[in-house]
Tab-separated table of C-alpha atoms in Angstrom:
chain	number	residue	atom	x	y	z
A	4	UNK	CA	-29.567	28.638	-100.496
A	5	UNK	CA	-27.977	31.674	-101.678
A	6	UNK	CA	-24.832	33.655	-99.721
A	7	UNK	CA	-26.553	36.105	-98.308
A	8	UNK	CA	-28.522	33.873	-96.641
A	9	UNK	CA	-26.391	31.717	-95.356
A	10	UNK	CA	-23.873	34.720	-94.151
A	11	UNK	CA	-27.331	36.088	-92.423
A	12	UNK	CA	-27.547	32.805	-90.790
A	13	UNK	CA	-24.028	32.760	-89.759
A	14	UNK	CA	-24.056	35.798	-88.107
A	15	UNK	CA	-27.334	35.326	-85.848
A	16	UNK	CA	-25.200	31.926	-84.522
A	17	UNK	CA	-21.773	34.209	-84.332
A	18	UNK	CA	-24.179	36.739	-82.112
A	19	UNK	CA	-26.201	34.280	-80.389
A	20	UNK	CA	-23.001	32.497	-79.610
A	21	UNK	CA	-21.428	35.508	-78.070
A	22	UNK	CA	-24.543	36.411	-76.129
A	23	UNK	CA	-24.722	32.887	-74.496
A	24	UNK	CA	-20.579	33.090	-74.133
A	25	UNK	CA	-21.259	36.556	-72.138
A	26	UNK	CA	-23.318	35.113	-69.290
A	27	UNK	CA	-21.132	31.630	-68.766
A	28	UNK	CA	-19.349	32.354	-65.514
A	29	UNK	CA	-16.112	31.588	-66.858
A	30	UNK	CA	-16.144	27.234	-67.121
A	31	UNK	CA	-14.297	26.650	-70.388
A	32	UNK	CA	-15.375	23.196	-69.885
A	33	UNK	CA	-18.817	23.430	-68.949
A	34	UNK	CA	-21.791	22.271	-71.131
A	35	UNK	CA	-22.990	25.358	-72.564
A	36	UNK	CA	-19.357	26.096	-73.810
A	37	UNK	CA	-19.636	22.539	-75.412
A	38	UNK	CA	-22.990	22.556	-77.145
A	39	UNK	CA	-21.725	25.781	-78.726
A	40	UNK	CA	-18.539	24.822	-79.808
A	41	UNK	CA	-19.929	21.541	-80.942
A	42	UNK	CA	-22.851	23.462	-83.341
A	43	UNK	CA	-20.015	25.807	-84.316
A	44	UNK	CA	-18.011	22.789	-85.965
A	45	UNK	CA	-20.940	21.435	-87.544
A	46	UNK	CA	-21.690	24.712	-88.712
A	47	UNK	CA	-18.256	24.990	-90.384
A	48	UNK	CA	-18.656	22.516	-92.419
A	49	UNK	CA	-21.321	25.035	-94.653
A	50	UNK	CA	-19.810	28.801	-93.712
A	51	UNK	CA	-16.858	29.553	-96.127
A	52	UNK	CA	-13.501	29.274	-94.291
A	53	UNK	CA	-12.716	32.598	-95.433
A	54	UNK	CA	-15.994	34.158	-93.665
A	55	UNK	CA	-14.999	32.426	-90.801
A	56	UNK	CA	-11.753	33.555	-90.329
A	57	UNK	CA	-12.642	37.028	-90.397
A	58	UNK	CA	-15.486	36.439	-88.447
A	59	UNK	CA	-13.003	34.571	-85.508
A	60	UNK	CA	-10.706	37.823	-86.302
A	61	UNK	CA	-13.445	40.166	-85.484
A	62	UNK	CA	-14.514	38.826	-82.401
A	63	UNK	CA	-11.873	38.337	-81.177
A	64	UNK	CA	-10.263	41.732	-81.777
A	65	UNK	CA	-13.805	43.073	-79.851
A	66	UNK	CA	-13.509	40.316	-77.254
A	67	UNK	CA	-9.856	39.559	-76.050
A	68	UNK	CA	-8.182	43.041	-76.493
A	69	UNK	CA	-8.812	46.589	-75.554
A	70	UNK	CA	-11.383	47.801	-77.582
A	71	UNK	CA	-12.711	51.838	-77.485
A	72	UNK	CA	-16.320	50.656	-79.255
A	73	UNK	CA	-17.971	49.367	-75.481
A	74	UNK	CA	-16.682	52.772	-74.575
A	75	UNK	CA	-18.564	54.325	-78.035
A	76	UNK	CA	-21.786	52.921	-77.010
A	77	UNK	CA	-21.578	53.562	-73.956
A	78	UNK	CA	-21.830	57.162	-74.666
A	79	UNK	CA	-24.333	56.628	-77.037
A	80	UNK	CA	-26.491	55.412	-75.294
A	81	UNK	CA	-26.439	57.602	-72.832
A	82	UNK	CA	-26.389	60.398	-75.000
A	83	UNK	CA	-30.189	59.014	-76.961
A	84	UNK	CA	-31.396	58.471	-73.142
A	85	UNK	CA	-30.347	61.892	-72.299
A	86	UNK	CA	-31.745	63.451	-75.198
A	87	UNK	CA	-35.187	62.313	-75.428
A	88	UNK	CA	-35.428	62.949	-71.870
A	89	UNK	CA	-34.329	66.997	-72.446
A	90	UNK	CA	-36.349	66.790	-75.740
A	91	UNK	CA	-39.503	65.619	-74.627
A	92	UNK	CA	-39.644	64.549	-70.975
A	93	UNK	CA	-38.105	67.337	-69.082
A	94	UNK	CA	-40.316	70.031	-71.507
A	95	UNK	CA	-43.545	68.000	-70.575
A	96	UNK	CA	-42.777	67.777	-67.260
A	97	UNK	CA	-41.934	71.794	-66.965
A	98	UNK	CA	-44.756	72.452	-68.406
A	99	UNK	CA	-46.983	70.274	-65.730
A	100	UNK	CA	-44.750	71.709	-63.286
A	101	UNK	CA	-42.728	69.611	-61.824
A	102	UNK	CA	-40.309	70.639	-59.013
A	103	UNK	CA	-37.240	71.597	-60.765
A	104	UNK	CA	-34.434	70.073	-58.599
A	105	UNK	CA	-36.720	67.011	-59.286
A	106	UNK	CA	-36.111	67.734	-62.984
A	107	UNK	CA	-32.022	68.617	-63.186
A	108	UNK	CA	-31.322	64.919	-60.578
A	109	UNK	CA	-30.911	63.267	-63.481
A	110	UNK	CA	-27.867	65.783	-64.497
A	111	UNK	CA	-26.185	65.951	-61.931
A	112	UNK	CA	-26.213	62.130	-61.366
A	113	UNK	CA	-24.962	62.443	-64.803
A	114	UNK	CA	-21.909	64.862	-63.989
A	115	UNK	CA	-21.020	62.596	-61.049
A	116	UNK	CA	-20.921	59.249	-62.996
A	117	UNK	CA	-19.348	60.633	-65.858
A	118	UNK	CA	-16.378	61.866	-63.296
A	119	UNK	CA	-16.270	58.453	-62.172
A	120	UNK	CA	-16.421	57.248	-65.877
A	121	UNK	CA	-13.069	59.399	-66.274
A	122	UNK	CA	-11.467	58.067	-62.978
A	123	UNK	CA	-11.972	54.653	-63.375
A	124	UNK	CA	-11.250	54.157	-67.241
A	125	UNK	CA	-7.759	56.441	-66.559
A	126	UNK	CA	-6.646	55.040	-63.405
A	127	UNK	CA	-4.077	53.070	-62.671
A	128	UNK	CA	-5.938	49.836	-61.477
A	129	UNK	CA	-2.858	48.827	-59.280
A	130	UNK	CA	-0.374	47.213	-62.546
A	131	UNK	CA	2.250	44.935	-61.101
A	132	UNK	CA	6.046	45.856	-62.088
A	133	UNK	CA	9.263	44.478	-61.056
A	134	UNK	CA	9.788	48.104	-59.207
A	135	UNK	CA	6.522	47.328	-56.849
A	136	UNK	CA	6.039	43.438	-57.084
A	137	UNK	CA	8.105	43.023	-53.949
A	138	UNK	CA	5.793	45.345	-51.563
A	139	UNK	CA	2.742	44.353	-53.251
A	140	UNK	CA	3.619	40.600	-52.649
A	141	UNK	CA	3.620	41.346	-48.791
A	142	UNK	CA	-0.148	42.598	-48.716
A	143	UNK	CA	-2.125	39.616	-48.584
A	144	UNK	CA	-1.756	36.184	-47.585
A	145	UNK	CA	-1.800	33.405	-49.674
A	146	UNK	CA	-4.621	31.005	-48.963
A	147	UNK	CA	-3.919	27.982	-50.366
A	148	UNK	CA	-6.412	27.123	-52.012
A	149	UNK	CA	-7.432	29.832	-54.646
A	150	UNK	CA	-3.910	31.576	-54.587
A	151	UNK	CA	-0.845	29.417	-54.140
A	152	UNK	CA	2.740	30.559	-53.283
A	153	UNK	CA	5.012	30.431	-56.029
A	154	UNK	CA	2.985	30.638	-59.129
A	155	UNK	CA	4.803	32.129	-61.663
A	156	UNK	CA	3.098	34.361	-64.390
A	157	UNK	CA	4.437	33.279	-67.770
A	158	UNK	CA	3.492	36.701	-69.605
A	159	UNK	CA	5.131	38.862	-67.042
A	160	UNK	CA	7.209	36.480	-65.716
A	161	UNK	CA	7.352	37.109	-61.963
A	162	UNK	CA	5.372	35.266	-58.808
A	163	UNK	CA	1.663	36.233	-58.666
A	164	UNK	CA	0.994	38.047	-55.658
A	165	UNK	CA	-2.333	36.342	-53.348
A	166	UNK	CA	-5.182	37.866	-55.023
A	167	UNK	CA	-4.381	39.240	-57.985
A	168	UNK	CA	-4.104	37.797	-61.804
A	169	UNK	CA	-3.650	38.482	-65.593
A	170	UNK	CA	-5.462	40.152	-67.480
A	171	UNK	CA	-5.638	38.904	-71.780
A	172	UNK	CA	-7.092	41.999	-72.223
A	173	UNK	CA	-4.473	44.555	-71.050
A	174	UNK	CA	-1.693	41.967	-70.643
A	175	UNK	CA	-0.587	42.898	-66.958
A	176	UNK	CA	-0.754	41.563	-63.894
A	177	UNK	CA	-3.497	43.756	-61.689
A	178	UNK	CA	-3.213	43.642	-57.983
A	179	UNK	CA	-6.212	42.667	-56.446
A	180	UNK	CA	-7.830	42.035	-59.408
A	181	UNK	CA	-11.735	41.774	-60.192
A	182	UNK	CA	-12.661	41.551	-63.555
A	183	UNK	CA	-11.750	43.640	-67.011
A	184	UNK	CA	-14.561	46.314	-67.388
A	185	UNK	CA	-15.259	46.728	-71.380
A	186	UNK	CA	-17.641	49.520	-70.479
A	187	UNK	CA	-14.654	51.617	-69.057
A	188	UNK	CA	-11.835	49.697	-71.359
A	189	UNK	CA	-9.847	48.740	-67.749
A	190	UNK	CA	-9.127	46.488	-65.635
A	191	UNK	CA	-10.786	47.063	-61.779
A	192	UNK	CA	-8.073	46.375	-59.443
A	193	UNK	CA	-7.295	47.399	-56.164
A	194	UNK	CA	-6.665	51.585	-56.816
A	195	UNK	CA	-9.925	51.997	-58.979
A	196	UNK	CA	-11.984	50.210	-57.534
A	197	UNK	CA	-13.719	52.737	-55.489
A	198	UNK	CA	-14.021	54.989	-58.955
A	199	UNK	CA	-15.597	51.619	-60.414
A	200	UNK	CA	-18.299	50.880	-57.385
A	201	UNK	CA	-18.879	54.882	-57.276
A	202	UNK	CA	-19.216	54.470	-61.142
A	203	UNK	CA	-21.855	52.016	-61.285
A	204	UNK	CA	-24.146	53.315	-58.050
A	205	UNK	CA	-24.613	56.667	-60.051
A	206	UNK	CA	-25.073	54.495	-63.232
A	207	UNK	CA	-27.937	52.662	-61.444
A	208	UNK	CA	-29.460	56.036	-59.929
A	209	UNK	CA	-29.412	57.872	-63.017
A	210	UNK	CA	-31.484	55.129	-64.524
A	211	UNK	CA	-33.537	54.780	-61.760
A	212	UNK	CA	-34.375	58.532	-61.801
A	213	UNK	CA	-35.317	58.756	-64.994
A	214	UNK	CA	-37.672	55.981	-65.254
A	215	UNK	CA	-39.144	57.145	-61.677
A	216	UNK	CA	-39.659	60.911	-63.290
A	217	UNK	CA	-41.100	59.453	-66.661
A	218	UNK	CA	-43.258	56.943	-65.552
A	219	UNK	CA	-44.762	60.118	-63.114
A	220	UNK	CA	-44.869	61.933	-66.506
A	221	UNK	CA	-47.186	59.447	-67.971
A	222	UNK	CA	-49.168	58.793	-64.989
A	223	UNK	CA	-49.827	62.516	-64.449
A	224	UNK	CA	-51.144	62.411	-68.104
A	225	UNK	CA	-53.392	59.358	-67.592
A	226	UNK	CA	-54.781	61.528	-64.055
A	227	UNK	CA	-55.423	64.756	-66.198
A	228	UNK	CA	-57.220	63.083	-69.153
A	229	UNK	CA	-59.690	60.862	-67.042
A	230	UNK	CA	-58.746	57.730	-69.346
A	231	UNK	CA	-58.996	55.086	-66.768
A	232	UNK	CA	-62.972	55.973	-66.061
A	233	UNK	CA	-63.364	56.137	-69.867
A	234	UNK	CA	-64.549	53.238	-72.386
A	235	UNK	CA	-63.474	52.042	-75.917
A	236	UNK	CA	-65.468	49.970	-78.835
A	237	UNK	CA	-63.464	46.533	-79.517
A	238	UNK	CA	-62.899	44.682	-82.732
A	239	UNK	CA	-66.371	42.907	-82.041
A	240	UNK	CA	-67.867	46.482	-81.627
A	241	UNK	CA	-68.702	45.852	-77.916
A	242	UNK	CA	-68.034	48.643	-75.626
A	243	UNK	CA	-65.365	47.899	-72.960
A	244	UNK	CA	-63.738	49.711	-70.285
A	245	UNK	CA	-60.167	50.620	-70.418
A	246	UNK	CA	-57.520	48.086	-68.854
A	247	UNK	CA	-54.272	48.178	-68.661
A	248	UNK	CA	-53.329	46.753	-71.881
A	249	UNK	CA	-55.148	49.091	-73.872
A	250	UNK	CA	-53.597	52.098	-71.920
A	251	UNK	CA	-49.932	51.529	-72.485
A	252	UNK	CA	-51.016	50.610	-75.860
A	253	UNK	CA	-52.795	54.416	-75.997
A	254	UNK	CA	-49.690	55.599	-74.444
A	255	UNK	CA	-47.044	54.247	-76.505
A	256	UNK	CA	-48.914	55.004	-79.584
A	257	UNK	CA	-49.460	58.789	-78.378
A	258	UNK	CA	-45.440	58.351	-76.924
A	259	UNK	CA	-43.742	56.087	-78.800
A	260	UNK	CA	-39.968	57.087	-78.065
A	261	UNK	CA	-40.591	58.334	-74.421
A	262	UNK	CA	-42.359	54.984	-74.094
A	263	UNK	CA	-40.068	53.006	-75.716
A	264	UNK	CA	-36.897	55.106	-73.485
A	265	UNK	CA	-39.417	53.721	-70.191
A	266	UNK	CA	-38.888	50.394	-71.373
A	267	UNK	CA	-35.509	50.555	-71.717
A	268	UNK	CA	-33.939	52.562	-68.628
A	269	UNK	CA	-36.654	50.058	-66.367
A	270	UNK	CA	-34.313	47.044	-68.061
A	271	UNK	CA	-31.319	48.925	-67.280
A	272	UNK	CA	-32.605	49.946	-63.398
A	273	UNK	CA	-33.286	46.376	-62.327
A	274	UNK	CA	-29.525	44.817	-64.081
A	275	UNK	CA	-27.420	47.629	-62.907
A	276	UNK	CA	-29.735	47.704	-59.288
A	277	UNK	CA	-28.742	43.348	-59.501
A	278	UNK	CA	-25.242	43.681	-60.462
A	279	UNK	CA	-25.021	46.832	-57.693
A	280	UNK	CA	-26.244	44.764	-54.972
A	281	UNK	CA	-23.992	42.172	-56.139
A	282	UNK	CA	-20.983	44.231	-55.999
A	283	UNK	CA	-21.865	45.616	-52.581
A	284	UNK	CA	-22.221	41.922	-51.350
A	285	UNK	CA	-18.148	41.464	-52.771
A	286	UNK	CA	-17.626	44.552	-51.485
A	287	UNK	CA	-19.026	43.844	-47.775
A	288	UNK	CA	-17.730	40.254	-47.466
A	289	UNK	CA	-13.928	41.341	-49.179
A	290	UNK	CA	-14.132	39.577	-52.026
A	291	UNK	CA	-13.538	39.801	-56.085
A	292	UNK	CA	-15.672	38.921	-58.899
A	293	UNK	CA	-12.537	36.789	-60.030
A	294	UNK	CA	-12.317	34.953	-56.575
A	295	UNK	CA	-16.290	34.646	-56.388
A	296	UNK	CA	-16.340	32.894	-60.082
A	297	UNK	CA	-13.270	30.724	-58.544
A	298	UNK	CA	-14.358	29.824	-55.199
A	299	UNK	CA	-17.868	28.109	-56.534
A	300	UNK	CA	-15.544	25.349	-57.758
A	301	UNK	CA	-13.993	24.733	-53.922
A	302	UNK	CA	-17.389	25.882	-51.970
A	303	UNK	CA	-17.523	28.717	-50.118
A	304	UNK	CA	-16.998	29.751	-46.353
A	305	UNK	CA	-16.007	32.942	-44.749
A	306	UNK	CA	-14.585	31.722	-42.005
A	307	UNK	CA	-11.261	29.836	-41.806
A	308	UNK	CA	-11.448	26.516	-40.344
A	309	UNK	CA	-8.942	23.554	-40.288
A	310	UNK	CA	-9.944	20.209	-43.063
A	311	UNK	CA	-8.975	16.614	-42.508
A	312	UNK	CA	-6.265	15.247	-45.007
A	313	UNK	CA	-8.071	12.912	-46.322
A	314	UNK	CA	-11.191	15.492	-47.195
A	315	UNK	CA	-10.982	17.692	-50.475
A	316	UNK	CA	-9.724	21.187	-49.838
A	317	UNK	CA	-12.611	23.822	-49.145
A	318	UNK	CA	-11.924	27.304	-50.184
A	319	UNK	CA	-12.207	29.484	-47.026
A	320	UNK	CA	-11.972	33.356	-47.507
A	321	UNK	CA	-8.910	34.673	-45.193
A	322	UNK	CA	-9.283	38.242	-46.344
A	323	UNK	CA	-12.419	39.124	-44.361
A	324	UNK	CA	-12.139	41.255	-41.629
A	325	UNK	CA	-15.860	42.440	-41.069
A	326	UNK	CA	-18.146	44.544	-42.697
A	327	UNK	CA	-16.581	48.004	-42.135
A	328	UNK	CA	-13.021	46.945	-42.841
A	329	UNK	CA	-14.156	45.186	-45.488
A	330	UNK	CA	-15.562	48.568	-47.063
A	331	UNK	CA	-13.187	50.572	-46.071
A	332	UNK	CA	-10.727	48.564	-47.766
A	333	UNK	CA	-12.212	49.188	-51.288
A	334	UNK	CA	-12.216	52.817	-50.499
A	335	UNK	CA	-8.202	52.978	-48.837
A	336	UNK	CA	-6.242	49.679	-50.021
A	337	UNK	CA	-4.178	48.469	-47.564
A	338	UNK	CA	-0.200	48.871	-47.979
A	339	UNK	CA	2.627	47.283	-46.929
A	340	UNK	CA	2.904	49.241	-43.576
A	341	UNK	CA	-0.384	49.111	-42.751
A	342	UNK	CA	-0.209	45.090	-42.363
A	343	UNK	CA	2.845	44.991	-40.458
A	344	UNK	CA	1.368	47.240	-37.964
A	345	UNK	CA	-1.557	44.124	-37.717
């Protein structure tokens, strides 16, 4: 087996290994994390130690520190989504006349979520100093269970206020703290928040839009050529009438890259319109990603109820205060005034 190959081998485990790594929710001890370190040592034993070492390097220069390439293709992407859909769609669809307000939603979903973009990657996502920790300690409540008085952060070196944590990536503490957005190279804490769930609704329309507008495109095509009452002569040389099958296969071939850009925004509606929903759920019930990932370890209730001593702690979430509070909390973070007046 020559180098190449092997290095070609290598790298489908580094990527496959990443890709499984990117959907564990956080467990360094759980079995998937096993199985893959466990095929990673076995794998050693064949990849040069060099390779590996700047293949450890790499990753974890993209993985554990602030890195502007998520950022990079982020705006690629959008920008070859964007442009095929100026190029090709929006021309087509002028020319079968399409409303045009119908036509520029896609833009100005695009102005608003690129604001956002801006907002949320250059906010301050609420970074705990010595100058603030004191009033920021007096916002929320320890529960003791997920956040304990008197846990000092060894980075920083001062007590963790309830609800927030460190963040590897930026090396702060973050207030409130949800998760470490690569897409916007931040952390989402309590001040950006809003920028980061105002963010990723306009990042779910726009992709919603444009698949609803293209997949009209190609239907209005199909209606104006007849297609679906015409026939077609098979391999066998039997005539058959069309299907389904052979229609996107007429479609993609006539087209490919508006096809193909279909495809991929549809992908990108139903994750983003999943991971939206998601975030509304945190958003309605007052919690964090972080403290979502942490409370399936202690069960979950949102109400607070008294536990037996001789019954293992279950996490109950204290910060709820109903569904409009809840929301209006990620839109106006509470200070230190506001809960003493409570």
């Amino acid at each position: 087996m020559d180098f190449l190959t092997l290095f070609l081998i290598y790298l489908c485990f580094v990527l496959t290994t990443v890709t499984l790594l990117c959907v564990c929710t956080g467990r360094k001890e759980s079995c998937l994390a096993r199985s893959v370190n466990g095929a990673s040592q076995v794998l050693s034993f064949v990849i040069p130690t060099q390779l590996q070492r700047v293949t450890q390097k790499a990753l974890h220069r993209l993985f554990h520190t602030r890195s502007c390439l998520f950022v990079v293709l982020h705006v690629a992407l959008q920008a070859a989504v964007y442009g095929e859909y100026t190029w090709e769609v929006f021309v087509y669809c002028w020319e079968l006349q399409f409303h045009l307000l119908l036509l520029l939603l896609p833009y100005l979903l695009l102005a608003g979520n690129m604001g956002c973009f801006i907002l949320c990657s250059q906010a301050n996502p609420g970074k705990i100093t010595k100058s603030n920790h004191a009033s920021l300690v007096k916002i929320y409540a320890y529960d003791g269970v997920l956040f304990q008085k008197g846990i000092v952060c060894p980075t920083c070196n001062m007590e963790k206020p309830a609800r927030s944590k460190h963040c590897s990536f930026c090396s702060i503490c973050v207030h409130r703290f949800d998760h470490h957005c690569v897409w916007v190279n931040n952390c989402i804490g309590a001040f950006n928040a809003k920028y980061f769930f105002l963010y990723l609704f306009t990042l779910t329309a726009m992709a919603a839009t444009v698949a609803i507008i293209t997949t009209a495109f190609l239907i209005q095509v199909v209606l104006l050529s007849n297609m679906m009452h015409g026939s077609y002569i098979d391999d066998q040389g039997q005539e058959r009438a069309v299907e389904i099958l052979f229609l996107i296969q007429h479609l993609f071939l006539t087209f490919p890259r508006i096809v193909f850009m279909l495809g991929f925004v549809i992908f990108l509606t139903l994750v983003l319109g999943a991971y939206c929903c998601f975030n509304l759920y945190l958003a309605l019930t007052n919690q964090t990603s972080n403290e979502w990932y942490k409370s399936r370890r202690h069960g979950c209730s949102h109400h607070l109820a008294l536990q037996p001593h001789d019954r293992r702690v279950v996490y109950r979430n204290i910060y709820s205060k109903g569904v409009w509070m809840n929301l209006k909390e990620i839109f106006k973070p509470p200070t230190v005034l506001e809960r003493k007046k409570k």
